[in-house]
Amino acid sequence: MTKFDNFIGGEWVAGASYAPNVNPSNTSDIIGDYAVADRAQALEAIKVAKDAAPGWGMSGIQARFDALDFIATELLARKQELGELLSREEGKTLAEGIGEVARAGQIFKYFAGETLRITGDVLPSTRPGFGVEVTREPVGVIGMITPWNFPIAIPAWKIAPALAYGNTVVFKPAGLVPGSAWALAEIISRAGLPAGTFNLVNGSGREVGETIVMSDDVQAISFTGSVPTGCDIRNRAVARGAKVQMEMGGKNPLVVLDDADLDIAVDCALQGAFFSTGQRCTASSRIIVTEGIHDAFVDALAAATKALKVGDARDSSTQIGPVVDVGQLESNLKYVEQALVEGGTLVCGGDRIKDKPEGFYMAPALITDTRPEMTINREEVFGPVASVVKVKDYEEALKVANDSQFGLSSGICTSSLKYATDFKRRSEAGMVMVNLPTAGVDYHVPFGGTKGSSYGSREQGAYAKEFYTTVKTAYTRSA
Ligand SMILES: NC(=O)C1=CN([C@@H]2O[C@H](COP(=O)(O)OP(=O)(O)OC[C@H]3O[C@@H](n4cnc5c(N)ncnc54)[C@H](OP(=O)(O)O)[C@@H]3O)[C@@H](O)[C@H]2O)C=CC1
Ligand SMILES: O=C(O)CCC(=O)C(=O)O
């Protein structure tokens, strides 16, 4: 079995132990054994990142551009091969896996360009004879803790801006998907960065993650993952004075109004709820439908859901891959069961697919007759499960849509400019979609939410610099 090491201080370093990377489409397929770092190795990665920070922070923008452009170009050239690896270890379809690798490449291209666009301000002072300059400086060492559902795009949208703005990186990927992280690290290892600038420390959240969170030598933490883990990290990192940025999920509403185009609405719901096996923080897990279109919409969505082909992620005919692991599968099934106990009606799916015991396959679940206060409409499921809430009119739909502890993404299907405009203004979400699925975003604009979904400044696009830089104001006596 091939062994894959961690990357610390410019060297490939054996793990304190190794863990197998299992294919969720077929659990007899082991992709490789991946290094698992211990606390001492995490501390070593932090130390070398700290040592490298002054040098990389003072590096020229051409060196940063060249490194990021190199990474981008290789990711784009190898998107088929790396997309296949991603599908094999995470379970999203091959098309989605290839698309995600391409997206990671585009993110690196974008931030390569951003290195050439770092600006500041030159101002007169209020005092005669003085000048003022406002510049963007690196923050220092950035710790990155990432989830399993976007194993290359989420690391890319944290690592690329961190390096572009002159920071060094300690990257801890999710334990379930070390393969994409390793492949990305291997490309970065050849990008010409000084030793210690970028470090991969695959290891457990409890040991490696906590070491990163609690180290005073890590100036900032960027995290994506679950609410409990994110809140715990935020509380501890903020208490020691670190800068933090958290993306912690959603319970994203898709509103369907009577005047919606039925085909567009069904397509948005189907894609938003079930594609990527529903394992997206932007998934449309609450579908809020006005009463005039409700029955026709549910009938059409049920027919489309039943027709979805669930299967091996790398089979080209598959539309929905497996759930990522057995724990997530069991959790999804429990949420379906609880929705029925609380009064929901199961229209289709909601069970493990019996004739595919080799993987973690679940039939996409559509549940109707749900009420806003039911557990299924309050908590993030993170699987192929959608619930429908019937409402009287637009105002009630908006109220139900906003009635959530989360506020990541929201959507509306309507042919009315008036309702679309009003929804964009009054929806309490960080990202709003009109006649589009709640999931599926561009890489050059901000990503993030309101309320319990996010904390700290936005990720992606030019707004990323708020997190990855600190502002310095310099005064000069010029006369
Ligand atoms: N918002 C989103 O994009 C995502 C949301 N989720 C939600 O989270 C649920 C559970 O998924 P799970 O993967 O366990 O999510 P977690 O939030 O537990 O994991 C996310 C990352 O945090 C790490 N981590 C875990 N515990 C700690 C800790 N104490 N200190 C520092 N880092 C830590 C994990 O490491 P390790 O993998 O080694 O445990 C992983 O890298 C899902 O069912 C889903 O609801 C999950 C993934 C993404
Ligand atoms: O909607 C997308 O494309 C991005 C979603 C995402 O980042 C997530 O679900 O974690």
Coordinates of C-alpha atoms and ligand atoms in Angstrom, one line a residue:
M1 CA 0.0 0.0 0.0
T2 CA 1.4 3.4 -1.0
K3 CA 2.2 5.7 1.9
F4 CA 1.7 9.5 1.7
D5 CA 3.6 11.7 4.1
N6 CA 3.0 15.2 5.6
F7 CA 4.9 18.2 4.3
I8 CA 6.7 20.2 7.0
G9 CA 9.5 22.8 6.6
G10 CA 10.0 21.9 3.0
E11 CA 10.4 18.1 3.7
W12 CA 8.2 15.1 3.4
V13 CA 7.8 13.8 6.9
A14 CA 6.6 10.4 8.0
G15 CA 3.5 10.4 10.2
A16 CA 3.4 9.4 13.8
S17 CA 1.0 6.8 12.4
Y18 CA -0.9 6.2 9.2
A19 CA -4.6 5.9 8.4
P20 CA -6.3 4.3 5.4
N21 CA -8.2 6.6 3.0
V22 CA -11.4 4.6 2.1
N23 CA -13.5 5.0 -1.0
P24 CA -17.2 5.6 0.1
S25 CA -18.4 4.1 -3.3
N26 CA -16.7 0.8 -2.5
T27 CA -15.2 0.4 0.9
S28 CA -13.0 -2.5 -0.2
D29 CA -11.0 0.1 -2.3
I30 CA -8.3 1.7 -0.1
I31 CA -6.8 4.7 -1.9
G32 CA -3.6 4.8 0.3
D33 CA -2.3 5.1 3.8
Y34 CA -1.9 8.8 4.8
A35 CA 0.3 10.2 7.5
V36 CA -1.3 11.2 10.7
A37 CA 0.7 13.8 12.6
D38 CA 0.9 14.0 16.4
R39 CA 1.1 17.1 18.5
A40 CA 4.9 17.4 18.3
Q41 CA 4.7 17.4 14.5
A42 CA 1.9 20.0 14.6
L43 CA 4.1 22.2 16.8
E44 CA 7.1 21.7 14.4
A45 CA 4.9 22.8 11.5
I46 CA 3.9 25.9 13.4
K47 CA 7.5 26.7 14.3
V48 CA 8.8 26.4 10.7
A49 CA 5.8 28.5 9.5
K50 CA 6.7 31.1 12.1
D51 CA 10.4 31.1 11.1
A52 CA 9.4 31.5 7.4
A53 CA 6.9 34.3 7.9
P54 CA 9.2 37.3 7.9
G55 CA 10.9 36.2 4.7
W56 CA 7.7 35.4 2.8
G57 CA 6.1 38.5 4.2
M58 CA 8.8 40.6 2.6
S59 CA 8.9 38.6 -0.7
G60 CA 8.3 40.4 -3.9
I61 CA 5.0 40.2 -5.6
Q62 CA 6.5 38.6 -8.7
A63 CA 7.7 35.6 -6.6
R64 CA 4.2 35.2 -5.1
F65 CA 2.5 35.6 -8.6
D66 CA 4.9 32.9 -10.0
A67 CA 4.2 30.4 -7.2
L68 CA 0.4 30.8 -7.4
D69 CA 0.3 30.8 -11.2
F70 CA 2.4 27.6 -11.2
I71 CA 0.0 25.9 -8.8
A72 CA -3.1 27.1 -10.8
T73 CA -1.7 26.0 -14.1
E74 CA -0.9 22.5 -12.9
L75 CA -4.3 22.1 -11.2
L76 CA -6.0 23.0 -14.4
A77 CA -3.9 20.7 -16.5
R78 CA -4.5 17.8 -14.1
K79 CA -8.2 18.4 -13.4
Q80 CA -9.3 15.1 -14.9
E81 CA -6.8 13.0 -12.8
L82 CA -7.2 14.9 -9.6
G83 CA -11.0 15.1 -10.1
E84 CA -11.0 11.3 -10.3
L85 CA -9.1 11.1 -7.0
L86 CA -11.5 13.6 -5.4
S87 CA -14.5 11.6 -6.5
R88 CA -12.9 8.4 -5.3
E89 CA -12.2 9.6 -1.8
E90 CA -15.2 12.0 -1.2
G91 CA -18.0 10.4 -3.3
K92 CA -19.1 13.3 -5.4
T93 CA -19.6 12.5 -9.0
L94 CA -16.8 12.6 -11.5
A95 CA -18.1 15.7 -13.2
E96 CA -18.4 17.4 -9.8
G97 CA -14.9 16.3 -8.8
I98 CA -13.4 17.5 -12.1
G99 CA -15.3 20.8 -11.8
E100 CA -14.1 21.3 -8.2
V101 CA -10.4 20.8 -9.2
A102 CA -10.9 23.3 -12.1
R103 CA -12.4 25.7 -9.6
A104 CA -9.4 25.3 -7.3
G105 CA -7.2 26.1 -10.3
Q106 CA -9.2 29.2 -11.1
I107 CA -9.0 30.3 -7.5
F108 CA -5.2 30.1 -7.6
K109 CA -5.2 32.0 -10.9
Y110 CA -7.4 34.7 -9.4
F111 CA -5.2 35.2 -6.4
A112 CA -2.0 35.1 -8.6
G113 CA -3.6 38.1 -10.2
E114 CA -4.4 39.7 -6.8
T115 CA -0.7 39.7 -5.9
L116 CA -0.3 42.3 -8.6
R117 CA -3.2 44.4 -7.4
I118 CA -2.3 44.9 -3.7
T119 CA -2.9 48.6 -3.1
G120 CA -2.7 51.1 -0.4
D121 CA -3.4 54.8 0.1
V122 CA -1.2 57.8 0.2
L123 CA -2.8 60.7 2.0
P124 CA -1.8 64.1 3.1
S125 CA -1.6 64.5 6.9
T126 CA -3.8 66.8 8.8
R127 CA -0.5 68.3 10.1
P128 CA 1.6 70.3 7.6
G129 CA 4.8 68.7 6.5
F130 CA 3.8 65.1 7.2
G131 CA 2.6 62.4 4.9
V132 CA 0.5 59.3 5.6
E133 CA 0.6 55.9 3.9
V134 CA -1.9 53.1 4.6
T135 CA -0.7 49.7 3.5
R136 CA -1.8 46.1 3.7
E137 CA 0.6 43.8 5.6
P138 CA 0.6 40.0 6.1
V139 CA -1.0 38.7 9.3
G140 CA 1.7 36.1 9.9
V141 CA 1.0 32.3 10.3
I142 CA -2.5 31.2 9.3
G143 CA -3.9 28.0 10.5
M144 CA -6.4 26.3 8.2
I145 CA -8.9 23.7 9.3
T146 CA -11.0 22.4 6.5
P147 CA -14.0 20.0 6.1
W148 CA -14.4 16.9 3.9
N149 CA -17.1 18.1 1.5
F150 CA -15.0 20.3 -0.8
P151 CA -11.6 18.7 -0.3
I152 CA -9.7 20.8 -2.8
A153 CA -11.8 24.0 -3.4
I154 CA -12.1 25.0 0.3
P155 CA -8.3 24.5 1.0
A156 CA -7.6 26.5 -2.3
W157 CA -9.8 29.4 -1.3
K158 CA -7.9 29.7 2.0
I159 CA -4.3 28.8 1.0
A160 CA -4.3 31.0 -2.2
P161 CA -5.1 34.3 -0.5
A162 CA -3.0 33.5 2.5
L163 CA 0.1 33.1 0.3
A164 CA -0.9 35.9 -2.1
Y165 CA -0.9 38.4 0.8
G166 CA 2.4 37.2 2.2
N167 CA 1.4 34.8 5.0
T168 CA 2.7 31.4 5.8
V169 CA 0.4 28.4 6.2
V170 CA -0.3 25.4 8.5
F171 CA -3.0 23.4 6.8
K172 CA -4.9 20.6 8.5
P173 CA -7.4 18.9 6.1
A174 CA -10.3 16.8 7.2
G175 CA -9.3 13.2 8.2
L176 CA -11.8 11.7 5.7
V177 CA -10.2 13.2 2.6
P178 CA -6.4 13.4 2.9
G179 CA -5.8 12.5 -0.8
S180 CA -6.9 15.7 -2.4
A181 CA -5.1 17.7 0.3
W182 CA -1.9 15.7 -0.3
A183 CA -2.1 16.1 -4.1
L184 CA -2.5 19.9 -3.7
A185 CA 0.4 20.0 -1.2
E186 CA 2.6 18.0 -3.6
I187 CA 2.0 20.6 -6.3
I188 CA 2.6 23.5 -3.8
S189 CA 5.8 21.7 -2.7
R190 CA 7.2 22.3 -6.3
A191 CA 6.0 25.9 -6.7
G192 CA 9.2 27.5 -5.5
L193 CA 8.1 28.6 -2.0
P194 CA 10.8 29.0 0.7
A195 CA 10.8 26.0 3.1
G196 CA 8.2 26.4 5.9
T197 CA 6.0 28.8 3.9
F198 CA 3.4 26.1 3.3
N199 CA 2.9 23.0 5.6
L200 CA 0.5 20.1 5.4
V201 CA -0.3 18.4 8.7
N202 CA -2.9 15.8 8.2
G203 CA -3.9 14.6 11.7
S204 CA -6.9 14.5 14.0
G205 CA -9.0 17.5 14.9
R206 CA -8.5 16.7 18.6
E207 CA -4.8 16.6 18.4
V208 CA -3.5 18.6 15.4
G209 CA -6.5 20.9 15.1
E210 CA -6.5 21.9 18.7
T211 CA -2.7 22.4 18.7
I212 CA -3.1 24.9 15.8
V213 CA -6.1 26.6 17.5
M214 CA -4.3 27.1 20.8
S215 CA -0.8 28.1 19.6
D216 CA 0.1 31.7 20.2
D217 CA 2.4 31.5 17.2
V218 CA -0.7 31.1 14.9
Q219 CA -2.0 34.6 14.3
A220 CA -5.2 33.7 12.5
I221 CA -7.5 30.6 12.0
S222 CA -9.7 30.1 9.0
F223 CA -12.2 27.2 9.6
T224 CA -15.0 25.6 7.7
G225 CA -17.0 22.8 9.2
S226 CA -19.7 22.1 11.7
V227 CA -21.4 24.5 14.2
P228 CA -20.2 22.9 17.4
T229 CA -16.6 22.5 16.3
G230 CA -16.5 26.0 14.8
C231 CA -18.0 27.7 17.9
D232 CA -15.6 25.9 20.1
I233 CA -12.6 26.9 18.0
R234 CA -13.9 30.5 17.7
N235 CA -14.3 30.9 21.5
R236 CA -10.8 29.5 22.3
A237 CA -9.0 31.3 19.5
V238 CA -10.6 34.7 20.2
A239 CA -9.9 34.3 23.9
R240 CA -6.2 34.1 23.1
G241 CA -6.4 37.1 20.7
A242 CA -6.3 35.3 17.3
K243 CA -8.1 36.6 14.3
V244 CA -10.7 34.1 13.2
Q245 CA -12.9 33.4 10.2
M246 CA -15.6 30.7 10.5
E247 CA -17.9 29.1 8.0
M248 CA -20.3 26.8 9.7
G249 CA -23.1 25.7 7.6
G250 CA -26.6 26.5 6.7
K251 CA -30.3 25.5 6.6
N252 CA -30.8 27.2 3.2
P253 CA -34.4 28.1 2.1
L254 CA -35.5 27.9 -1.5
V255 CA -38.8 29.8 -1.9
V256 CA -41.0 28.8 -4.8
L257 CA -43.8 31.2 -5.6
D258 CA -47.0 30.6 -7.5
D259 CA -45.7 32.5 -10.5
A260 CA -42.5 30.5 -10.8
D261 CA -41.5 28.7 -13.9
L262 CA -42.2 25.1 -12.8
D263 CA -39.3 23.6 -14.7
I264 CA -36.8 26.1 -13.4
A265 CA -38.1 25.7 -9.8
V266 CA -37.8 21.9 -10.0
D267 CA -34.4 22.1 -11.4
C268 CA -33.2 24.5 -8.7
A269 CA -34.7 22.3 -6.0
L270 CA -33.2 19.1 -7.4
Q271 CA -29.7 20.5 -7.9
G272 CA -29.7 22.5 -4.7
A273 CA -31.0 19.7 -2.5
F274 CA -29.4 16.6 -3.9
F275 CA -26.4 17.2 -6.1
S276 CA -23.1 16.5 -4.3
T277 CA -25.3 14.1 -2.3
G278 CA -26.7 17.2 -0.4
Q279 CA -23.3 17.5 1.3
R280 CA -22.9 21.3 0.8
C281 CA -23.4 24.0 3.4
T282 CA -25.2 25.9 0.6
A283 CA -27.7 23.0 0.0
S284 CA -31.4 23.8 -0.4
S285 CA -32.6 21.8 2.5
R286 CA -35.9 23.8 3.2
I287 CA -38.2 24.2 0.2
I288 CA -40.9 26.8 1.0
V289 CA -43.7 26.6 -1.5
T290 CA -46.8 28.8 -1.9
E291 CA -50.1 26.9 -2.0
G292 CA -51.1 27.6 -5.6
I293 CA -48.1 25.8 -7.1
H294 CA -47.5 23.4 -4.2
D295 CA -49.1 20.2 -5.5
A296 CA -47.8 20.5 -9.1
F297 CA -44.3 21.4 -7.8
V298 CA -44.2 18.4 -5.3
D299 CA -45.4 16.0 -8.0
A300 CA -42.8 17.2 -10.5
L301 CA -40.0 17.2 -7.9
A302 CA -40.9 13.8 -6.7
A303 CA -40.8 12.4 -10.2
A304 CA -37.4 14.0 -10.9
T305 CA -36.0 12.8 -7.5
K306 CA -37.1 9.2 -8.1
A307 CA -35.4 9.3 -11.5
L308 CA -32.0 10.3 -10.1
K309 CA -29.4 7.7 -10.6
V310 CA -27.5 6.9 -7.4
G311 CA -24.3 5.0 -7.8
D312 CA -20.5 4.8 -7.9
A313 CA -19.2 8.3 -7.9
R314 CA -16.9 7.6 -10.9
D315 CA -19.5 5.9 -13.1
S316 CA -20.2 8.5 -15.8
S317 CA -24.0 7.8 -15.6
T318 CA -24.2 8.5 -11.8
Q319 CA -26.0 11.7 -10.8
I320 CA -25.8 11.2 -7.0
G321 CA -22.7 9.6 -5.4
P322 CA -22.6 7.9 -2.0
V323 CA -22.7 9.6 1.4
V324 CA -19.2 10.3 2.7
D325 CA -19.1 7.7 5.5
V326 CA -21.2 5.5 7.6
G327 CA -21.5 8.0 10.5
Q328 CA -22.9 10.7 8.1
L329 CA -25.3 8.1 6.5
E330 CA -26.7 7.0 9.9
S331 CA -27.1 10.6 10.9
N332 CA -29.1 11.3 7.7
L333 CA -31.3 8.3 8.2
K334 CA -32.0 9.4 11.8
Y335 CA -33.1 12.9 10.6
V336 CA -35.5 11.3 8.1
E337 CA -37.0 9.1 10.8
Q338 CA -37.4 12.0 13.2
A339 CA -39.1 14.1 10.5
L340 CA -41.7 11.3 10.1
V341 CA -42.2 11.0 13.8
E342 CA -42.8 14.8 14.0
G343 CA -45.5 14.6 11.3
G344 CA -43.8 14.8 7.9
T345 CA -44.8 12.6 4.9
L346 CA -42.1 10.7 3.1
V347 CA -42.7 11.1 -0.6
C348 CA -39.7 9.1 -1.8
G349 CA -36.3 7.8 -0.8
G350 CA -34.9 8.2 2.7
D351 CA -33.4 4.7 3.1
R352 CA -30.0 3.0 2.5
I353 CA -30.0 1.3 -0.9
K354 CA -30.0 -2.3 0.0
D355 CA -28.6 -3.8 -3.2
K356 CA -25.5 -1.7 -3.0
P357 CA -23.9 -2.8 0.3
E358 CA -20.4 -2.0 -1.0
G359 CA -20.8 1.7 -0.4
F360 CA -22.8 4.2 1.7
Y361 CA -25.6 4.8 -0.8
M362 CA -28.8 6.6 0.2
A363 CA -31.9 7.2 -1.9
P364 CA -32.6 11.0 -2.0
A365 CA -35.4 11.8 0.5
L366 CA -38.3 14.2 -0.2
I367 CA -40.4 15.0 2.8
T368 CA -43.6 17.0 2.6
D369 CA -46.1 18.3 5.2
T370 CA -43.4 19.7 7.4
R371 CA -43.7 22.8 9.7
P372 CA -41.0 25.4 10.3
E373 CA -40.5 24.3 13.9
M374 CA -39.7 20.7 13.1
T375 CA -36.2 19.4 13.7
I376 CA -35.8 18.8 10.0
N377 CA -36.3 22.5 9.3
R378 CA -34.0 23.7 12.2
E379 CA -30.8 21.6 12.0
E380 CA -28.3 21.1 9.2
V381 CA -28.7 17.5 7.9
F382 CA -25.8 17.5 5.4
G383 CA -27.2 14.7 3.2
P384 CA -29.6 14.1 0.3
V385 CA -32.7 15.2 2.3
A386 CA -35.1 18.0 1.4
S387 CA -38.2 19.1 3.3
V388 CA -41.2 21.0 1.9
V389 CA -43.1 23.7 3.9
K390 CA -46.4 24.8 2.4
V391 CA -47.2 28.6 2.9
K392 CA -50.0 30.9 1.9
D393 CA -48.2 33.7 0.2
Y394 CA -44.9 35.6 -0.4
E395 CA -44.9 37.3 3.0
E396 CA -45.3 34.0 4.9
A397 CA -42.6 32.4 2.7
L398 CA -40.2 35.2 3.5
K399 CA -40.9 34.9 7.2
V400 CA -40.4 31.1 7.2
A401 CA -37.2 31.5 5.1
N402 CA -35.7 33.9 7.6
D403 CA -36.8 31.9 10.6
S404 CA -33.5 30.1 11.2
Q405 CA -30.4 30.3 13.3
F406 CA -28.5 30.1 10.0
G407 CA -28.2 32.6 7.1
L408 CA -25.7 31.3 4.6
S409 CA -27.6 31.1 1.3
S410 CA -31.2 31.5 0.1
G411 CA -33.1 31.4 -3.1
I412 CA -36.3 32.4 -4.7
C413 CA -38.0 31.1 -7.9
T414 CA -40.4 33.6 -9.3
S415 CA -41.2 35.5 -12.5
S416 CA -41.9 38.7 -10.5
L417 CA -39.3 41.4 -10.5
K418 CA -41.1 42.9 -7.5
Y419 CA -40.8 39.7 -5.3
A420 CA -37.2 39.0 -6.6
T421 CA -36.1 42.5 -5.7
D422 CA -37.8 42.4 -2.3
F423 CA -36.3 39.0 -1.5
K424 CA -32.8 40.1 -2.3
R425 CA -33.2 43.0 0.2
R426 CA -35.0 41.2 3.0
S427 CA -33.6 37.7 2.9
E428 CA -31.4 37.3 6.0
A429 CA -28.7 35.4 4.1
G430 CA -25.2 36.3 3.0
M431 CA -25.8 35.0 -0.5
V432 CA -29.2 35.2 -2.4
M433 CA -30.1 33.5 -5.6
V434 CA -32.9 34.3 -8.0
N435 CA -34.1 31.5 -10.2
L436 CA -30.9 29.6 -9.3
P437 CA -30.1 26.8 -6.9
T438 CA -28.9 28.0 -3.4
A439 CA -25.6 26.1 -4.0
G440 CA -23.1 26.8 -6.7
V441 CA -21.1 30.0 -6.4
D442 CA -18.5 32.0 -8.4
Y443 CA -14.9 32.1 -7.2
H444 CA -14.3 35.8 -7.6
V445 CA -16.9 37.2 -5.3
P446 CA -17.5 37.0 -1.5
F447 CA -18.7 33.8 0.1
G448 CA -20.2 33.7 3.5
G449 CA -23.3 34.2 5.6
T450 CA -25.1 35.9 8.4
K451 CA -26.3 34.8 11.9
G452 CA -24.9 31.4 13.0
S453 CA -23.5 30.5 9.6
S454 CA -20.4 32.6 9.6
Y455 CA -18.2 34.6 11.8
G456 CA -15.5 37.1 10.8
S457 CA -14.9 38.6 7.4
R458 CA -15.8 37.1 4.1
E459 CA -13.9 34.5 2.1
Q460 CA -13.1 34.6 -1.6
G461 CA -12.7 37.4 -4.1
A462 CA -11.1 40.7 -3.3
Y463 CA -12.9 40.7 0.1
A464 CA -10.6 37.9 1.3
K465 CA -7.9 40.5 2.0
E466 CA -9.8 41.7 5.0
F467 CA -8.9 38.5 6.8
Y468 CA -5.5 37.8 5.2
T469 CA -4.0 41.2 5.7
T470 CA -3.7 43.7 8.5
V471 CA -3.7 47.4 7.9
K472 CA -0.7 49.6 8.7
T473 CA -0.7 53.4 8.9
A474 CA 2.8 55.0 8.5
Y475 CA 3.5 58.7 9.0
T476 CA 6.6 60.5 7.5
R477 CA 7.9 63.9 8.2
S478 CA 8.5 65.2 4.7
A479 CA 9.7 68.6 5.3
Ligands
LIG1 N1 -20.2 23.9 6.8 C1 -19.7 23.0 6.1 O1 -19.2 23.2 5.0 C2 -19.6 21.6 6.7 C3 -20.4 21.2 7.7 N2 -20.3 20.0 8.2 C4 -21.3 19.6 9.3 O2 -20.6 19.0 10.3 C5 -21.1 17.7 10.6 C6 -19.9 16.8 11.1 O3 -18.9 16.8 10.2 P1 -17.4 16.8 10.7 O4 -16.4 16.4 9.5 O5 -17.3 15.9 11.9 O6 -17.2 18.3 11.0 P2 -16.2 19.0 12.0 O7 -16.6 20.4 12.2 O8 -16.0 18.2 13.2 O9 -14.8 19.0 11.2 C7 -14.3 20.0 10.4 C8 -12.8 20.1 10.6 O10 -12.5 20.5 11.9 C9 -11.6 19.5 12.5 N3 -11.8 19.4 13.9 C10 -12.6 18.6 14.6 N4 -12.6 18.8 15.9 C11 -11.7 19.8 16.1 C12 -11.2 20.4 17.3 N5 -11.6 20.1 18.5 N6 -10.2 21.4 17.1 C13 -9.8 21.7 15.9 N7 -10.2 21.1 14.7 C14 -11.2 20.2 14.8 C15 -11.9 18.3 11.7 O11 -10.8 17.3 11.8 P3 -11.1 15.8 11.6 O12 -11.6 15.6 10.2 O13 -9.8 15.2 11.8 O14 -12.1 15.4 12.7 C16 -12.1 18.8 10.3 O15 -10.8 19.1 9.7 C17 -21.7 17.3 9.3 O16 -22.7 16.3 9.5 C18 -22.2 18.6 8.8 O17 -23.5 18.8 9.4 C19 -19.3 19.1 7.8 C20 -18.5 19.5 6.8 C21 -18.5 20.7 6.2
LIG2 O1 -22.1 26.1 -3.3 C1 -20.9 26.0 -3.5 O2 -20.5 25.8 -4.6 C2 -19.9 26.0 -2.3 C3 -20.5 25.3 -1.2 C4 -19.5 25.1 -0.1 O3 -18.5 25.7 0.0 C5 -19.9 24.2 0.9 O4 -20.9 23.6 0.8 O5 -19.1 24.0 1.9

